[in-house]
Coordinates of C-alpha atoms and ligand atoms in Angstrom, one line a residue:
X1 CA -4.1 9.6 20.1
X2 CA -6.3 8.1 17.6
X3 CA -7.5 4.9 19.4
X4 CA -10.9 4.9 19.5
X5 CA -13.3 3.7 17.1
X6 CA -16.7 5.2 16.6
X7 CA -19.9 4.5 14.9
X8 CA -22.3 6.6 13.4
X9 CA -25.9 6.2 12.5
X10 CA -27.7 9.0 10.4
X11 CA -24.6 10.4 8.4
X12 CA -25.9 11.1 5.5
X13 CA -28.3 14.1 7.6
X14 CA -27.7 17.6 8.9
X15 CA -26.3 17.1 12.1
X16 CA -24.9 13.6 11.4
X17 CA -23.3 14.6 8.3
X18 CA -21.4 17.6 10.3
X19 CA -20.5 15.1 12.9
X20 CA -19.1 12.3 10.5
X21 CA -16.8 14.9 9.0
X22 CA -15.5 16.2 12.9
X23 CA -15.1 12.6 13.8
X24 CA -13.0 11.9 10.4
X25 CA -10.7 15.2 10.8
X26 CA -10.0 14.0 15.1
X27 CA -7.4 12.5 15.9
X28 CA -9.2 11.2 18.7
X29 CA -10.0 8.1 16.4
X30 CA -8.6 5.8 14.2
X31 CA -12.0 4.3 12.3
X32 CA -15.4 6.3 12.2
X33 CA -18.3 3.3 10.9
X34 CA -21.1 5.0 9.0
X35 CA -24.3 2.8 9.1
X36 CA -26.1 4.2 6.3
X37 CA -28.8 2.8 3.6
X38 CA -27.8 5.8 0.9
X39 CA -24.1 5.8 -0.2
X40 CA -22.1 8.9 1.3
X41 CA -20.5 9.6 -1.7
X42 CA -17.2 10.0 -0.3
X43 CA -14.3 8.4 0.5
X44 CA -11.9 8.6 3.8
X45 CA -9.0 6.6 4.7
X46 CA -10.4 6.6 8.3
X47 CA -13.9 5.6 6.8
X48 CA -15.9 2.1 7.0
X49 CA -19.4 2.8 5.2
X50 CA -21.3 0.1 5.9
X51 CA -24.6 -0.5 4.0
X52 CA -27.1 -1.9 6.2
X53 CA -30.7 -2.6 5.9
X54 CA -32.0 -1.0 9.2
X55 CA -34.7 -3.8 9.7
X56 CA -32.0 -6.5 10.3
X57 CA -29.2 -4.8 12.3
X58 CA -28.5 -7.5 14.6
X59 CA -26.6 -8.7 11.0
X60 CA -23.8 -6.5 11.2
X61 CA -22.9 -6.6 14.7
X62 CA -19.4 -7.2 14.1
X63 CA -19.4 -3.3 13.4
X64 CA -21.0 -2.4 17.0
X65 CA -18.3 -3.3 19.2
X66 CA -16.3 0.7 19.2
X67 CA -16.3 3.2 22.1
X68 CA -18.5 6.0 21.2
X69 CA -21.8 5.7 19.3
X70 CA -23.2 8.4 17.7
X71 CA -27.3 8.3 16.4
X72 CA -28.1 11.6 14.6
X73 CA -31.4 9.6 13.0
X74 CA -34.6 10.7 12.2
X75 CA -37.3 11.5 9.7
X76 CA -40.6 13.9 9.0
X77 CA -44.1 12.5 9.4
X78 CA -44.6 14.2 5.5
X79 CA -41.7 11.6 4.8
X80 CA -42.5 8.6 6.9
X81 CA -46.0 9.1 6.2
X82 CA -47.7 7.3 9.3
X83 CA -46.6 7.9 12.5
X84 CA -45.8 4.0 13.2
X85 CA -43.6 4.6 10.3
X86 CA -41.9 7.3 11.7
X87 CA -41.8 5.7 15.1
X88 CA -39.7 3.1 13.7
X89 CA -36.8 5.6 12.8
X90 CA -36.8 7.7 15.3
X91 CA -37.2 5.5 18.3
X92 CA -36.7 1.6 17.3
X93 CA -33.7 2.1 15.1
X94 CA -31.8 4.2 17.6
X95 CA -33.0 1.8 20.5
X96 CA -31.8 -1.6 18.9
X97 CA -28.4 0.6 17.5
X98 CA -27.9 0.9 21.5
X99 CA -29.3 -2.3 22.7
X100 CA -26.5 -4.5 19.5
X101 CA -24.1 -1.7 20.7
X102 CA -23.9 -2.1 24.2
X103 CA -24.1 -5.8 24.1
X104 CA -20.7 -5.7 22.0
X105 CA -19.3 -3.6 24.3
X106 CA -19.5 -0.1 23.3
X107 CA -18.8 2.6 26.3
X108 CA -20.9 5.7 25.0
X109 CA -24.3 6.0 23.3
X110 CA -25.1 9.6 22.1
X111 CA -28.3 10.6 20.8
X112 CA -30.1 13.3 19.3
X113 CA -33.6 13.7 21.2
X114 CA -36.0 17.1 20.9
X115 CA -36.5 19.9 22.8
X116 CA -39.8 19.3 24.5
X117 CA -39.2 15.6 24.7
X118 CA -41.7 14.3 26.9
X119 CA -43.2 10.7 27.1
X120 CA -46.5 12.2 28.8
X121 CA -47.5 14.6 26.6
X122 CA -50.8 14.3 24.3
X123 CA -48.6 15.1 21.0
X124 CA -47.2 12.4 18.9
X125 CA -43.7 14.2 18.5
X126 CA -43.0 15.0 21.6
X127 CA -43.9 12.1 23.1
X128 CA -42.1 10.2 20.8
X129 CA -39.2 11.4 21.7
X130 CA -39.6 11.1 25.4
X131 CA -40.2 7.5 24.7
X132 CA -36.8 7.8 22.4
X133 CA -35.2 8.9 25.8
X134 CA -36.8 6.6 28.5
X135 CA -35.7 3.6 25.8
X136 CA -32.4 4.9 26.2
X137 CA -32.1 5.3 29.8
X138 CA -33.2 1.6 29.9
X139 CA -30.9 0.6 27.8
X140 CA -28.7 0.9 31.0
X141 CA -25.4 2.4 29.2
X142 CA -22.6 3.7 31.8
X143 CA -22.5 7.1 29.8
X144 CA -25.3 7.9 27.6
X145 CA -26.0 11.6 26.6
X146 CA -29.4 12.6 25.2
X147 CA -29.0 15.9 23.0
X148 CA -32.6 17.9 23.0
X149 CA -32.2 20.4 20.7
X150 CA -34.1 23.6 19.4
X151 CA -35.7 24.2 15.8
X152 CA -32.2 22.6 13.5
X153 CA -30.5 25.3 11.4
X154 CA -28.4 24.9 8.5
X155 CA -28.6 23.1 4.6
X156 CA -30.1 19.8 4.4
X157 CA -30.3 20.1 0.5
X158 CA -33.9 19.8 1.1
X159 CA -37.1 21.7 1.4
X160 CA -39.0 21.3 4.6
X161 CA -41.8 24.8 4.5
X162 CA -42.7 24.7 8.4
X163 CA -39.2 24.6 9.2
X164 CA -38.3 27.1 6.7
X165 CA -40.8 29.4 7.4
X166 CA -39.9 28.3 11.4
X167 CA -35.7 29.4 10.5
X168 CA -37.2 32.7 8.7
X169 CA -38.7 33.7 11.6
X170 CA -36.5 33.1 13.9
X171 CA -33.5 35.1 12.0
X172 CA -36.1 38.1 11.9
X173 CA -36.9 37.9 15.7
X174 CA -33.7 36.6 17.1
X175 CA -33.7 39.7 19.8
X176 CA -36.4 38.4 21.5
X177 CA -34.8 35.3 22.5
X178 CA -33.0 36.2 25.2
X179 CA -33.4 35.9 29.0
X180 CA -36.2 33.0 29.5
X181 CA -36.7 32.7 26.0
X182 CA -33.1 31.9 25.0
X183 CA -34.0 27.9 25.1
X184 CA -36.3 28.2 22.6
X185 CA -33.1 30.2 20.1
X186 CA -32.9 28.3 16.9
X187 CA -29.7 26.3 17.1
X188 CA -27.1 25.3 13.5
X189 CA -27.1 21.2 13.1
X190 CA -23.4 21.8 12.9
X191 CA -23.6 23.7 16.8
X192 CA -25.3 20.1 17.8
X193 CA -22.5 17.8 16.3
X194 CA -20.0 19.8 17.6
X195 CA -21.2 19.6 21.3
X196 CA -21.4 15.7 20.7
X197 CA -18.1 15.1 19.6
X198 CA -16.8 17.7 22.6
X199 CA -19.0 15.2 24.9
X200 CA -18.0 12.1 23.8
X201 CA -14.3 13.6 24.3
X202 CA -15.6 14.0 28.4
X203 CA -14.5 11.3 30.9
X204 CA -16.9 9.6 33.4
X205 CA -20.2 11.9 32.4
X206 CA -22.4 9.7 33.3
X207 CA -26.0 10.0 32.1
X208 CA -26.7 13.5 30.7
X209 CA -29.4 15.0 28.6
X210 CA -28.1 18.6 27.6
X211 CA -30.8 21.2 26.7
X212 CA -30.6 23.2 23.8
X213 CA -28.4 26.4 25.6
X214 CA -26.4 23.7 27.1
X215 CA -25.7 22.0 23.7
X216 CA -24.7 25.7 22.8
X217 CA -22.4 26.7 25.3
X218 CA -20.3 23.1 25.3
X219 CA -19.8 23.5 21.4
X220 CA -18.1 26.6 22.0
Ligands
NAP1 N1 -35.6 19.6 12.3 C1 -35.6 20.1 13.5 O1 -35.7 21.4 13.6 C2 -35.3 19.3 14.7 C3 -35.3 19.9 16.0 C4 -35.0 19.1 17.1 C5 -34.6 17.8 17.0 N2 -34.6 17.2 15.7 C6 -34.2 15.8 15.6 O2 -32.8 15.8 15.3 C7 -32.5 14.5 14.7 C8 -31.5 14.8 13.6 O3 -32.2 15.7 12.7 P1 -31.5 16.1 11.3 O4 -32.3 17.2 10.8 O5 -30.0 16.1 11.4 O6 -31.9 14.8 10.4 P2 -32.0 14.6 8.9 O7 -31.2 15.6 8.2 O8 -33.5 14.5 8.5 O9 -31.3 13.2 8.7 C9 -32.0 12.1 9.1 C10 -31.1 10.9 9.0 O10 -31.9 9.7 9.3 C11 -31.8 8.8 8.2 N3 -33.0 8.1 8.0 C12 -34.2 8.6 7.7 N4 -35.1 7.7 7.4 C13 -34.4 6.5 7.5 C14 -34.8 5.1 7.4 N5 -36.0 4.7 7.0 N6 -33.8 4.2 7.5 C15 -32.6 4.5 7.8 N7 -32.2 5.8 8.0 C16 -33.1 6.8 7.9 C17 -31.4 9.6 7.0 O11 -30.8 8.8 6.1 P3 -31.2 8.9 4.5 O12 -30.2 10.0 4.0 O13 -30.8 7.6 3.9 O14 -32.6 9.3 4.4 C18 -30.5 10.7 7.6 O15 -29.2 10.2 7.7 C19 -33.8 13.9 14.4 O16 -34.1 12.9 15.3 C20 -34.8 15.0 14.6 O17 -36.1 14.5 15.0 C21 -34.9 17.9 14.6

């Protein structure tokens, strides 16, 4: 018991702030790294917040080498602005996080993808995200697990309307999600992190990409 090591990109967010506090309560490891470029504000003894400048990660490589790495990164085009911008944080970050991390040795690369992810499809998000995923499977990992979730749940201590007005719904209509239409359910950030730490617990699973029930049912 605790002997891994893990590191953790996106902390400070919905699902990667519910995740950072599952992998710091485990006793599955011994040191949890939080790459972050905003302070946590908190303080663990199992903790190593490292400050990094995204742009130049290669320059903390000495924090890569763990067993399980966790991206839970992202951002909104009304926050990025442009969608190269965005781009950059939702595909390039988590790409070169893998590509530093597997060259040091790590054995398990987790990310959070989209439901819908798909690198054909004429819309920028989606496809983004597909990319995100073909990137990954690239990167040539022996386990990597791609996490596509439904619309996030849960309190980001921010306010995003479509998404708001997106969870509203959603509460109000819940009943008709069920049969075909239960991939499409709404799913808690704090659901997500807690089918990726369950996964990164997993022996030998390969190359995975769970879908949003999927992600659901292994939480549980
Ligand atoms: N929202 C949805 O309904 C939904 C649905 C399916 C999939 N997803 C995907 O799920 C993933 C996680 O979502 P979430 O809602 O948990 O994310 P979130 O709360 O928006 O958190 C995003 C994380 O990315 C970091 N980040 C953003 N811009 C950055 C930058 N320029 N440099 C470095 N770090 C940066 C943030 O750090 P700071 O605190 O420093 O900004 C934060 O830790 C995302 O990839 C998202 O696309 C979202």
């Amino acid at each position: 018991m605790e002997e891994k090591t893990a590191l953790i990109a996106g902390a400070t967010g919905l699902i990667g702030n519910e995740l950072l506090h599952i992998l710091l309560e485990s006793s599955e490891y011994k040191e949890v790294y939080a790459l972050v470029r905003n302070p946590l504000k908190m303080k663990h003894p199992k903790l190593k917040e490292v400050m990094v400048d995204f742009e130049r990660l290669n320059e903390f490589k000495q924090y890569f080498a763990v067993n399980d790495v966790f991206v839970c990164l992202g951002t909104t085009i009304k926050k990025a602005k442009t969608q190269e911008a965005m781009y950059k944080i939702d595909v390039d970050y988590p790409v070169e996080i893998g590509r530093i991390a597997q060259e040091a040795g790590a054995r398990h690369y987790l990310v959070v993808s989209s439901m819908n992810a798909d690198r054909k499809s004429k819309l920028f998000y989606p496809r983004m995200k597909g990319e995100l995923e073909e990137k990954v499977r690239q990167l040539n990992f022996e386990q990597h697990s791609i996490f596509r979730p439904s619309l996030l749940l849960g309190n980001r201590g921010e306010f995003r309307l479509g998404e708001e007005i997106a969870a509203v719904l959603f509460k109000c209509l819940k009943f008709i999600f069920t049969g075909p239409l239960q991939k499409y359910r709404a799913i808690e950030g704090k659901t997500v992190a807690k089918a990726m730490y369950n996964v990164a617990q997993e022996k030998e699973q390969g190359k995975v990409v769970y879908t949003s029930e999927e992600i659901e049912k292994i939480a549980k």
